[in-house]
Coordinates of C-alpha atoms in Angstrom, one line a residue:
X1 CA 56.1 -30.5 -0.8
X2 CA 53.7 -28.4 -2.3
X3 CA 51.5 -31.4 -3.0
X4 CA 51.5 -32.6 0.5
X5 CA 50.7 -28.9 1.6
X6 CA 47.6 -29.6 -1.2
X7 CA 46.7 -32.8 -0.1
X8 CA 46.3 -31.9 3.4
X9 CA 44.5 -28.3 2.9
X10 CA 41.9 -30.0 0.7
X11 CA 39.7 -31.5 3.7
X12 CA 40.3 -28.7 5.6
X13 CA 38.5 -26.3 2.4
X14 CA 36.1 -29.2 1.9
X15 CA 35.2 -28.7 5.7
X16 CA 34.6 -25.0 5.4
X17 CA 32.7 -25.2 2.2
X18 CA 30.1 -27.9 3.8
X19 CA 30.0 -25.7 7.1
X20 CA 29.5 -22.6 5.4
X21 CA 27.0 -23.8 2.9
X22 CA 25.0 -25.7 6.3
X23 CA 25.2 -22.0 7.4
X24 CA 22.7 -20.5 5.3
X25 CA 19.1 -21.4 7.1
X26 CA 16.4 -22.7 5.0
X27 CA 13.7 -19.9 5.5
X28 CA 10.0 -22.3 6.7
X29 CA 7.1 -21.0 6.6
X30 CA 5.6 -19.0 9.9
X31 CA 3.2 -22.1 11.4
X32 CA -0.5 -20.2 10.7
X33 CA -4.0 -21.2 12.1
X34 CA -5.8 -21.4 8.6
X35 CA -9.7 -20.9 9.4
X36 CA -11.4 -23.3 7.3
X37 CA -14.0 -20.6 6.4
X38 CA -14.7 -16.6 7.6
X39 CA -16.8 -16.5 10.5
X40 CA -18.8 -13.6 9.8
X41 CA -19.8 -14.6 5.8
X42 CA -23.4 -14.8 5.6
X43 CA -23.9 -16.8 2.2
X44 CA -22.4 -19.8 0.9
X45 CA -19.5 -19.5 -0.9
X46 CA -20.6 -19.6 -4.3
X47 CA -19.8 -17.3 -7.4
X48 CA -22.5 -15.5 -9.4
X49 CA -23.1 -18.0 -11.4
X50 CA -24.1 -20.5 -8.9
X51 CA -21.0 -22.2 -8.9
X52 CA -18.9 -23.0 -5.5
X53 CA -16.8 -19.6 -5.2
X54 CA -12.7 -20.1 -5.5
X55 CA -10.2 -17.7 -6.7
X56 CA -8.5 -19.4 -9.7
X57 CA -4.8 -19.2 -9.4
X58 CA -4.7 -16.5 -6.9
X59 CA -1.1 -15.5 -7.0
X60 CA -0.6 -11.6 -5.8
X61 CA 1.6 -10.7 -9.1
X62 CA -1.3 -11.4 -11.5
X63 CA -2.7 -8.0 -12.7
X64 CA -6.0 -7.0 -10.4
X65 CA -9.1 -6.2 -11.9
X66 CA -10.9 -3.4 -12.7
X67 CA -13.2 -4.0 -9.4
X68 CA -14.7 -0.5 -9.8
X69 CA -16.6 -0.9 -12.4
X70 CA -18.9 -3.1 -10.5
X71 CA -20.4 -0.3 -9.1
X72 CA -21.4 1.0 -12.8
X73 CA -20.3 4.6 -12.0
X74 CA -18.3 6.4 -14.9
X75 CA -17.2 9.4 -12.3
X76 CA -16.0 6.8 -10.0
X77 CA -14.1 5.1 -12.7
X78 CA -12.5 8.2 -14.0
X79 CA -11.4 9.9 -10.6
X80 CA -9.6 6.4 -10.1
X81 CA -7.7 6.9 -13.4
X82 CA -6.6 10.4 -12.5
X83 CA -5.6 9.3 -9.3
X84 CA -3.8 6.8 -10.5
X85 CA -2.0 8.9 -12.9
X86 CA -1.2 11.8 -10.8
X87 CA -1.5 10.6 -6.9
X88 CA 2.1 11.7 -5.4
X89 CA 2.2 9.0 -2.5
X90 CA 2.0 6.4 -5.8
X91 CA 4.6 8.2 -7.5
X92 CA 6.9 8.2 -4.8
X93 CA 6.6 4.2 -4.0
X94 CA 7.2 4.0 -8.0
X95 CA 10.3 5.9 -7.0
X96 CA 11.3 3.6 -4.3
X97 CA 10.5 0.1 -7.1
X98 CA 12.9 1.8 -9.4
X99 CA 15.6 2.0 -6.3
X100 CA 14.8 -1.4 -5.3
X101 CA 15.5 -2.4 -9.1
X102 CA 18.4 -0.7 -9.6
X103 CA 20.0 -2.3 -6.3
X104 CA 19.4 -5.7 -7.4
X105 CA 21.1 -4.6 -10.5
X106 CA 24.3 -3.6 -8.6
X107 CA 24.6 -6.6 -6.1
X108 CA 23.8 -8.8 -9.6
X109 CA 27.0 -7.2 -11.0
X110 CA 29.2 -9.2 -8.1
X111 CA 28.8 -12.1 -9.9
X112 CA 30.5 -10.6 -13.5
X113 CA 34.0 -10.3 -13.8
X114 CA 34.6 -6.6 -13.0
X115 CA 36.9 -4.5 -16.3
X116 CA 38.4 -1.3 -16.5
X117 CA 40.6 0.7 -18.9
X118 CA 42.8 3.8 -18.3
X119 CA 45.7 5.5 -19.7
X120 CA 47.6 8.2 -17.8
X121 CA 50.8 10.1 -17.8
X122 CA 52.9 11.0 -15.0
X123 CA 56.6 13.0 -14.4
X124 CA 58.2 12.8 -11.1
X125 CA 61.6 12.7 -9.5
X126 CA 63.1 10.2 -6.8
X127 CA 65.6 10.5 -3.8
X128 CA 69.4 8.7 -4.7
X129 CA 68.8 7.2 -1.7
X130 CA 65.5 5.1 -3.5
X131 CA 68.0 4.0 -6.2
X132 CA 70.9 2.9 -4.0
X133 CA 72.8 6.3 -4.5
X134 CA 74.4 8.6 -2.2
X135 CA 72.3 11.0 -0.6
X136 CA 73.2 14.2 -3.0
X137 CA 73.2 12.4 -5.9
X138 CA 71.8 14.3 -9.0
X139 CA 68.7 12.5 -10.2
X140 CA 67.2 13.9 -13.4
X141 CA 63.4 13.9 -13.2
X142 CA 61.2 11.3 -15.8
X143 CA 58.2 10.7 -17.8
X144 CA 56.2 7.5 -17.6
X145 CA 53.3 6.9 -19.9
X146 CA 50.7 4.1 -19.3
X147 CA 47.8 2.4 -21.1
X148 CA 46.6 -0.8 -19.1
X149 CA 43.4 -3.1 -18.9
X150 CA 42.6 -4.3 -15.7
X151 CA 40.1 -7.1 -14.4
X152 CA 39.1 -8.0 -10.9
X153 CA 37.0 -11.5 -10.3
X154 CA 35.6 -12.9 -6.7
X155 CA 35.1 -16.2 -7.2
X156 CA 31.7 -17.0 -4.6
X157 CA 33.4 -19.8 -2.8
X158 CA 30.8 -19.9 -0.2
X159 CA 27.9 -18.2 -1.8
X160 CA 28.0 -14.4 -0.2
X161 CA 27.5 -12.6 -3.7
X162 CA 24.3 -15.3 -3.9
X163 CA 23.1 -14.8 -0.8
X164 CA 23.5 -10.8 -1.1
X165 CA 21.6 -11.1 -4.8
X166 CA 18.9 -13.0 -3.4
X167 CA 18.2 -10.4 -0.9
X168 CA 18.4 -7.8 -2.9
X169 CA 15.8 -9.3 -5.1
X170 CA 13.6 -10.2 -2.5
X171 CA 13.9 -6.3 -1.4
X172 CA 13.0 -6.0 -5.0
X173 CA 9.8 -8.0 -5.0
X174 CA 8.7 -6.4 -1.3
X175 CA 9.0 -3.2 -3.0
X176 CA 6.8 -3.6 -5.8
X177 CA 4.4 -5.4 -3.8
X178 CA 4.0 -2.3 -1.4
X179 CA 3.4 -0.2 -4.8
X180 CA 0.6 -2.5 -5.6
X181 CA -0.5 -1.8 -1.8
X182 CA -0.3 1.6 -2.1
X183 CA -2.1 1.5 -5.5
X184 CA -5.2 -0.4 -3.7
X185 CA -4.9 1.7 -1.4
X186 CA -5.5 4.7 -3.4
X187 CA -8.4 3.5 -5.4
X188 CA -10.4 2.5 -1.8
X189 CA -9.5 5.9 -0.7
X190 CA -10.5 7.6 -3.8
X191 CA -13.7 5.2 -3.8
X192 CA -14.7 5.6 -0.2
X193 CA -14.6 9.2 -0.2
X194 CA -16.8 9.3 -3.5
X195 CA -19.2 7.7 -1.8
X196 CA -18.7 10.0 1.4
X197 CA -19.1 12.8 -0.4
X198 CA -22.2 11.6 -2.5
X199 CA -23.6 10.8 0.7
X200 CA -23.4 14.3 2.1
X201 CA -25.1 15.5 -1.3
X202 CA -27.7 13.1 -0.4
X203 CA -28.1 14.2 3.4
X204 CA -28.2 17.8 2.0
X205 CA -30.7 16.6 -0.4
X206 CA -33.0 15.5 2.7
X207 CA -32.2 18.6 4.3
X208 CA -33.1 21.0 1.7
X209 CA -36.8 19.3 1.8
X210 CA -37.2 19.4 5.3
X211 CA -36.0 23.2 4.9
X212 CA -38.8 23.4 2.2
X213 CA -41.5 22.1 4.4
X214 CA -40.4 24.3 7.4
X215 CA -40.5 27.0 5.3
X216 CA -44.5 26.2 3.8
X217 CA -44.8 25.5 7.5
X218 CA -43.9 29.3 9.0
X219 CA -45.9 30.8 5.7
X220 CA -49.3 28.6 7.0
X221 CA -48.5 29.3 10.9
X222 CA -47.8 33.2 9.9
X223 CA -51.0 33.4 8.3
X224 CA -53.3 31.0 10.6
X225 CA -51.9 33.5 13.2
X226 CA -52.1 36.9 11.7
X227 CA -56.3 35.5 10.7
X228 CA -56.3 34.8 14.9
X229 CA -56.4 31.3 14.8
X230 CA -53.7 30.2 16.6
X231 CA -51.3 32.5 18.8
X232 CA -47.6 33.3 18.8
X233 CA -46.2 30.4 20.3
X234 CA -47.3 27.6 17.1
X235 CA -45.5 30.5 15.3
X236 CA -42.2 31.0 17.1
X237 CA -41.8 27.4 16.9
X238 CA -42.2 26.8 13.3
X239 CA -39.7 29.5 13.1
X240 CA -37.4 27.9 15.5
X241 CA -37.2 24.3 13.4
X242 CA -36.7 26.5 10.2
X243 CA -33.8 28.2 12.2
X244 CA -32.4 25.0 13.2
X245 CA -32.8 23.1 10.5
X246 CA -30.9 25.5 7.8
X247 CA -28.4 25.5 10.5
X248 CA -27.6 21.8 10.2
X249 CA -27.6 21.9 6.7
X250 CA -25.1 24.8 6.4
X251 CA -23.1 22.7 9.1
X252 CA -23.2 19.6 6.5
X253 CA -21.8 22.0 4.1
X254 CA -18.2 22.2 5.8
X255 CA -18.4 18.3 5.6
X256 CA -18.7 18.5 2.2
X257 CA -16.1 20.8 1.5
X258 CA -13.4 18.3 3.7
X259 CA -14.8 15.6 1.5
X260 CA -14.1 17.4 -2.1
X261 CA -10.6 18.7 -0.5
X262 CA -9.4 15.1 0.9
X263 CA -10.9 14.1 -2.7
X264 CA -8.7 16.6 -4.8
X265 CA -5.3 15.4 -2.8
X266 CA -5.9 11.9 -3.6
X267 CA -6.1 13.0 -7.2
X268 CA -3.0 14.9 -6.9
X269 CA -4.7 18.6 -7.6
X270 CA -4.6 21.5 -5.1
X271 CA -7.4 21.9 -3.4
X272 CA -8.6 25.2 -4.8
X273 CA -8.5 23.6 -8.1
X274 CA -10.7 21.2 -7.8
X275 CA -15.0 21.1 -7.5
X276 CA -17.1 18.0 -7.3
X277 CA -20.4 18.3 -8.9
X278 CA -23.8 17.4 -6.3
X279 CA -24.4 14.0 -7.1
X280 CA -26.3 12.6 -4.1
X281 CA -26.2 8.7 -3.5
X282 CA -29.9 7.6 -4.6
X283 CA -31.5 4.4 -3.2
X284 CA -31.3 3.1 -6.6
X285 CA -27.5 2.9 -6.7
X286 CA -25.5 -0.3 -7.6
X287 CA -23.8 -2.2 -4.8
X288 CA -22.1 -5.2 -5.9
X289 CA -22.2 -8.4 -3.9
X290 CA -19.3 -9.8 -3.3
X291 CA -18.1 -13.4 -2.3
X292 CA -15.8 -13.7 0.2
X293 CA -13.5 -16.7 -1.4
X294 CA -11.9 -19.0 0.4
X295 CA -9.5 -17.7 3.5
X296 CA -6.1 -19.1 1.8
X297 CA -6.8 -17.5 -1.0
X298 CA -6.2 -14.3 1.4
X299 CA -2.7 -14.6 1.9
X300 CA -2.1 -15.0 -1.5
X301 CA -3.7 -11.8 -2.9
X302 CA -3.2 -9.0 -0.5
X303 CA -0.3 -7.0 -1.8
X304 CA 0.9 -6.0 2.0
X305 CA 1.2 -9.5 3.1
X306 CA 3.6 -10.4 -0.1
X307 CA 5.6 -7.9 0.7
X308 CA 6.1 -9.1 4.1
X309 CA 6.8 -12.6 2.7
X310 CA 9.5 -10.6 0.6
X311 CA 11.0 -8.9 3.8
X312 CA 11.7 -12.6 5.6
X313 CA 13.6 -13.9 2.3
X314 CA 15.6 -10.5 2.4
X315 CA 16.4 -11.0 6.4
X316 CA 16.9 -14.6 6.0
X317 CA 19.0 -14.2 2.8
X318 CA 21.4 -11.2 4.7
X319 CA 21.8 -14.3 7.6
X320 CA 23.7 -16.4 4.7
X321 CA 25.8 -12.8 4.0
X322 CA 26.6 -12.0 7.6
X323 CA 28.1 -15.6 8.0
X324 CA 30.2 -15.8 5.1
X325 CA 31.4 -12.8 6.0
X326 CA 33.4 -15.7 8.4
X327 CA 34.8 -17.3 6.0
X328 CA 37.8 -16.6 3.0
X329 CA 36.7 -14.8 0.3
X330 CA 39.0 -15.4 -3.5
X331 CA 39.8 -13.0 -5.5
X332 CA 41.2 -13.0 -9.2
X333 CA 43.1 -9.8 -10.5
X334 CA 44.5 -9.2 -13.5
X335 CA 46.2 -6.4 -15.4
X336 CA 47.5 -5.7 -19.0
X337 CA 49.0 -2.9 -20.7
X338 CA 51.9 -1.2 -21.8
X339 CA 54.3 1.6 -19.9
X340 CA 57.0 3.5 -21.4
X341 CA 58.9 6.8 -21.0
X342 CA 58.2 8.4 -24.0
X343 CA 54.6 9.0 -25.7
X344 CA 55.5 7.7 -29.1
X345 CA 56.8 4.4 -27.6
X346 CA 54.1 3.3 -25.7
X347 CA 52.3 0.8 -27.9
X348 CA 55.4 -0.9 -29.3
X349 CA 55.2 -4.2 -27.5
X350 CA 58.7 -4.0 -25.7
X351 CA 56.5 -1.4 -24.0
X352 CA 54.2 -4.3 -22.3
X353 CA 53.2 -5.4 -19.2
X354 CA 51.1 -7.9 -17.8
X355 CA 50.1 -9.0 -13.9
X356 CA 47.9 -11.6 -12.4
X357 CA 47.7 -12.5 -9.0
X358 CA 44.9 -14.2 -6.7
X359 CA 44.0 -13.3 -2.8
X360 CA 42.6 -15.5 -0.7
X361 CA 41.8 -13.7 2.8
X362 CA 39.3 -13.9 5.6
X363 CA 39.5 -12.7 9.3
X364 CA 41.3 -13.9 12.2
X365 CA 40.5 -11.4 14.8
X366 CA 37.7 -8.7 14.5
X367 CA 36.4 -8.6 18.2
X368 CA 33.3 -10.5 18.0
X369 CA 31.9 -8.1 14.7
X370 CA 31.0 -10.5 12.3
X371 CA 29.3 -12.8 15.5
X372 CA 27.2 -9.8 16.4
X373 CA 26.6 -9.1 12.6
X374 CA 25.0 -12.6 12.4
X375 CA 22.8 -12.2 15.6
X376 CA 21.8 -8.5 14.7
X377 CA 20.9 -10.5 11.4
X378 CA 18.4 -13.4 13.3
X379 CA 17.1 -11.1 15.0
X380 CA 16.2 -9.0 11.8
X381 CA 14.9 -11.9 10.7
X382 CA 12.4 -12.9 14.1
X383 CA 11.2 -9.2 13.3
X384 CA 9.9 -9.9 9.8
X385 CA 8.1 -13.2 11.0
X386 CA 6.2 -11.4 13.8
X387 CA 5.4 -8.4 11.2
X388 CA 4.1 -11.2 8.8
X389 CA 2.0 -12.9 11.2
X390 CA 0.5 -9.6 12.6
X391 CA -0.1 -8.7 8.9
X392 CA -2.1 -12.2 8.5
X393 CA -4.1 -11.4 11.3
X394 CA -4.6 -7.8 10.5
X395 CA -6.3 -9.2 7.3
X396 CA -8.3 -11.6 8.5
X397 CA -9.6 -9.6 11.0
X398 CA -10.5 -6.6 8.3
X399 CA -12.4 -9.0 6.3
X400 CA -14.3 -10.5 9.0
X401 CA -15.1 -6.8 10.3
X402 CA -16.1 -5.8 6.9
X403 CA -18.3 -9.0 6.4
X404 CA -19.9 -8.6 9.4
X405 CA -20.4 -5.0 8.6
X406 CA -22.0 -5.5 5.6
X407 CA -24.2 -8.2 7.2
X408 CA -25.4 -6.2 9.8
X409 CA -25.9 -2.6 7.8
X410 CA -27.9 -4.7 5.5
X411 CA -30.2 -5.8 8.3
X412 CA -30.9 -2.2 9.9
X413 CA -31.2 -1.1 5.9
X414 CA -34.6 -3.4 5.7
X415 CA -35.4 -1.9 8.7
X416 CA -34.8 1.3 7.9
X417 CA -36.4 1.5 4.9
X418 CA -39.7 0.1 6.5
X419 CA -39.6 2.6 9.1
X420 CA -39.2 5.3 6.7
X421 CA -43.0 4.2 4.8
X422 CA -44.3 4.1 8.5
X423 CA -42.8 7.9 9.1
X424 CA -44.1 9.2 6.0
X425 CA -47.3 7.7 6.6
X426 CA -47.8 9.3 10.3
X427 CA -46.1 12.3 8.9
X428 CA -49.1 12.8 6.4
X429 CA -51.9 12.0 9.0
X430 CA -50.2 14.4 11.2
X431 CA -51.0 17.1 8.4
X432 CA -54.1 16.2 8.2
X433 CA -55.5 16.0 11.1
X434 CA -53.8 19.5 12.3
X435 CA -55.4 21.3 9.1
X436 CA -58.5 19.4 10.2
X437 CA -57.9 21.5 14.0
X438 CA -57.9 17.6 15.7
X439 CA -54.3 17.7 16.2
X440 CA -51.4 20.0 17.8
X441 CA -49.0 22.1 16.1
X442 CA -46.5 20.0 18.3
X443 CA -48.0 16.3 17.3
X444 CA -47.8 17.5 14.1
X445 CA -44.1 18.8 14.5
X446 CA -42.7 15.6 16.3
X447 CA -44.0 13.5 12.5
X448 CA -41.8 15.3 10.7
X449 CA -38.9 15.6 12.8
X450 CA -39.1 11.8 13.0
X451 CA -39.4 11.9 9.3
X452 CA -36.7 13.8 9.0
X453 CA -34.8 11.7 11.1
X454 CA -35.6 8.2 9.7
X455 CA -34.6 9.3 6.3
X456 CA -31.2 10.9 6.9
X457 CA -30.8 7.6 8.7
X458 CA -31.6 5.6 5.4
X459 CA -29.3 7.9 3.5
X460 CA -26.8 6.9 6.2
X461 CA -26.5 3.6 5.9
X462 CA -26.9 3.6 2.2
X463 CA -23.2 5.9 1.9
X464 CA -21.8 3.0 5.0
X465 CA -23.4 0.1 2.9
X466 CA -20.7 1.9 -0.3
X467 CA -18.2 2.5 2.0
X468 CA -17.9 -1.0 3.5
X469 CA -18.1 -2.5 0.1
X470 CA -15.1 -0.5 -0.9
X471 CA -13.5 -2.0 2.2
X472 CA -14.2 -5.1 1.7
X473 CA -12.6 -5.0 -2.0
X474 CA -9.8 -4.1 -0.5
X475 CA -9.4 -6.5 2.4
X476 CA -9.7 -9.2 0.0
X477 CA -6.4 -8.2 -1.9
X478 CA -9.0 -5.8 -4.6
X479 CA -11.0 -7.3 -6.9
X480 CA -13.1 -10.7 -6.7
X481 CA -11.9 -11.9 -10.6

């Protein structure tokens, strides 16, 4: 009997083992249109060396390098080791890898046979009535003493505890791939506002001469006046642009300040206990250049877009664990140990005992839950596709805006700097033909303002030129190596 009971259950398991395997999706690939090439990159696609540029193996868990020190700054490179030391935001997605971790670990434990020990003691006293005695019979109180090993086993008949480690893992993987985001993230940050900040020096720099020759300028007026040779009005104005101009600078000042204080959180210090020295950006300053690569090399570097590819095999993995959730689940429990009424005979072995016993269950009528589970699931899963192809075309788009960027600042930076050899060359005719009494005060004023202008222009786009660099590094995943 129990055979035929066998023989006709086996197709019936053999069914729901196939179906329930079918059941878990094969995650494919989001369909992508791969550009053959960025748009906006300039130069071939070539290395330094001469040779056609291509990111050797450019997996996103090989270690990034130290793309810094391409710039050749030593206080760059050592405020991006202190951040990275000390930066809270990077110590609290550390936090969340070691959580991520430590989940796998527990979901990895389903798949080990589960062992306890415990030993206890216990006195009680039962109703007659519990031992098939009248009512008001006298029933003394007992001791019972136990010492037992117990062991609990699911046997994965149709692969929940895999698909439940595999998403763990992948939750694993997406974490630590948002650490290495956030960790790129804090070294641009920490390198862009460097460079803001040695900007500002540098615009301060400009400033502080243009104070200086406003200031020789209200000595000459003062005395050219006071000797009769020119009246009040030549004077008042050089005294205006003095006005104005320390005005502007002591504006720039606050800028600076927000600079050093947005520099000191990234670097994990308050505020008030940190001070950047003035070191303006000179024209002289290294700028790397830096190859794009190839576009599929992209998707393969940045750090956010892994983790994205690590959030679909979570959601599609939790699909496989919301269907099985439909199906029996096995169990193996076991138990041995010994129990006795008194302490001094409970490890004689008349004093054993010993169960085992399987359970095979699964649900018959829950309302439609596990259904909804399994759509609530798919739909998770639709999300993470649509966040990973938004996070595709985020980075494309950032390196084609920072390509282009670069492209075009280094186009009005030729310009600029020709136009700044032009101003200073009007600016010193200007001076010499209003000493000489052939020019205005106010011909003479417009060459320098223009001066001024042209070169806090140049200064400008020399700190944009920095910063877009910076962005670029990091739209490309960080580094070029």
């Amino acid at each position: 009997m129990k055979r035929t009971i066998m023989r006709r259950m086996s197709p019936l398991l053999a069914a729901l083992l196939l179906v329930a395997c079918s059941s878990i999706p094969q995650l494919k690939a989001p369909a992508l249109d791969m550009p053959s090439a960025f748009k906006e990159s300039s130069e071939p696609l070539q290395a330094a060396d001469g040779t056609r540029w291509k990111v050797a193996q450019p997996a996103e868990g090989q270690a990034r390098g130290e793309w810094w020190l391409a710039f050749n700054d030593a206080n760059l490179t050592a405020l991006i080791k202190e951040a990275t030391d000390a930066n809270a935001s990077l110590a609290v997605a550390a936090a969340r890898v070691k959580q991520a971790r430590a989940l796998a670990g527990i979901s990895q434990a389903d798949r080990s046979p589960q062992v306890g020990a415990g030993m206890g003691a216990q006195r009680s006293r039962t109703s007659g009535v519990s031992r098939a005695l009248a009512d008001d019979a006298s029933v003394a109180p007992g001791n019972v003493y136990q010492a037992r090993l117990t062991a609990s086993y699911e046997l994965d008949l149709f692969g929940r505890v895999a698909a439940n480690v595999s998403a763990a893992n992948a939750d694993a993987a997406a974490s630590e791939a948002t650490y290495k985001s956030v960790l790129l993230a804090l070294q641009a940050d920490v390198a862009q506002t460097y460079f803001k900040l040695r900007e500002t020096d540098a615009e301060l720099a400009t400033l502080a001469r243009t104070v200086d020759l406003r200031t020789q300028s209200v000595k000459v007026n003062q005395s050219r006046y006071d000797n009769g040779d020119i009246g009040e009005f030549d004077l008042a104005r050089a005294r205006t642009e003095l006005s104005t101009v320390r005005a502007e600078a002591i504006g720039l000042q606050r800028q600076r300040v927000q600079f050093e204080h947005a520099l000191a959180v990234l670097l994990g210090k308050p505020a008030a206990m940190f001070s950047a020295g003035v070191n303006p950006l000179v024209e002289s300053a290294l700028l790397p250049s830096i190859p794009a690569g190839l576009p599929s090399a992209l998707l393969e570097r940045r750090p956010d877009i892994t983790a994205a590819q690590r959030a679909m095999i979570a959601a599609n993995a939790r699909i496989g664990v919301a269907k099985t959730a439909m199906y029996p689940s096995l169990s193996l429990t076991g138990g041995l140990g010994t129990e006795s009424g008194s302490g001094g005979n409970l490890f004689n072995w008349s004093a054993r005992s010993w169960v085992l016993g399987a359970l095979l269950s699964m649900p018959l009528i829950d309302g439609g839950r596990n259904k909804a589970n399994i759509a609530r699931s798919e739909a998770v899963l639709e999300e993470s596709v649509a966040s990973y192809r938004q996070n595709v075309l985020v980075a494309f788009a950032e390196v084609e805006d920072n390509l282009a960027g670069l492209r075009i600042l280094a186009g009005q930076t030729e310009q600029i700097d020709a136009a700044v050899v032009s101003a200073r060359r009007s600016a010193d005719l200007a001076q010499k033909l209003y000493n000489a009494g052939r020019s205005s005060y106010l011909d003479l004023l417009d060459s320098q303002r223009n001066l001024a202008a042209v070169e806090r222009n140049a200064v400008q786009l020399r700190g944009d030129r920095a910063v877009t660099t910076v962005a670029l590094i990091r739209s490309l995943g960080g580094g070029w190596q």
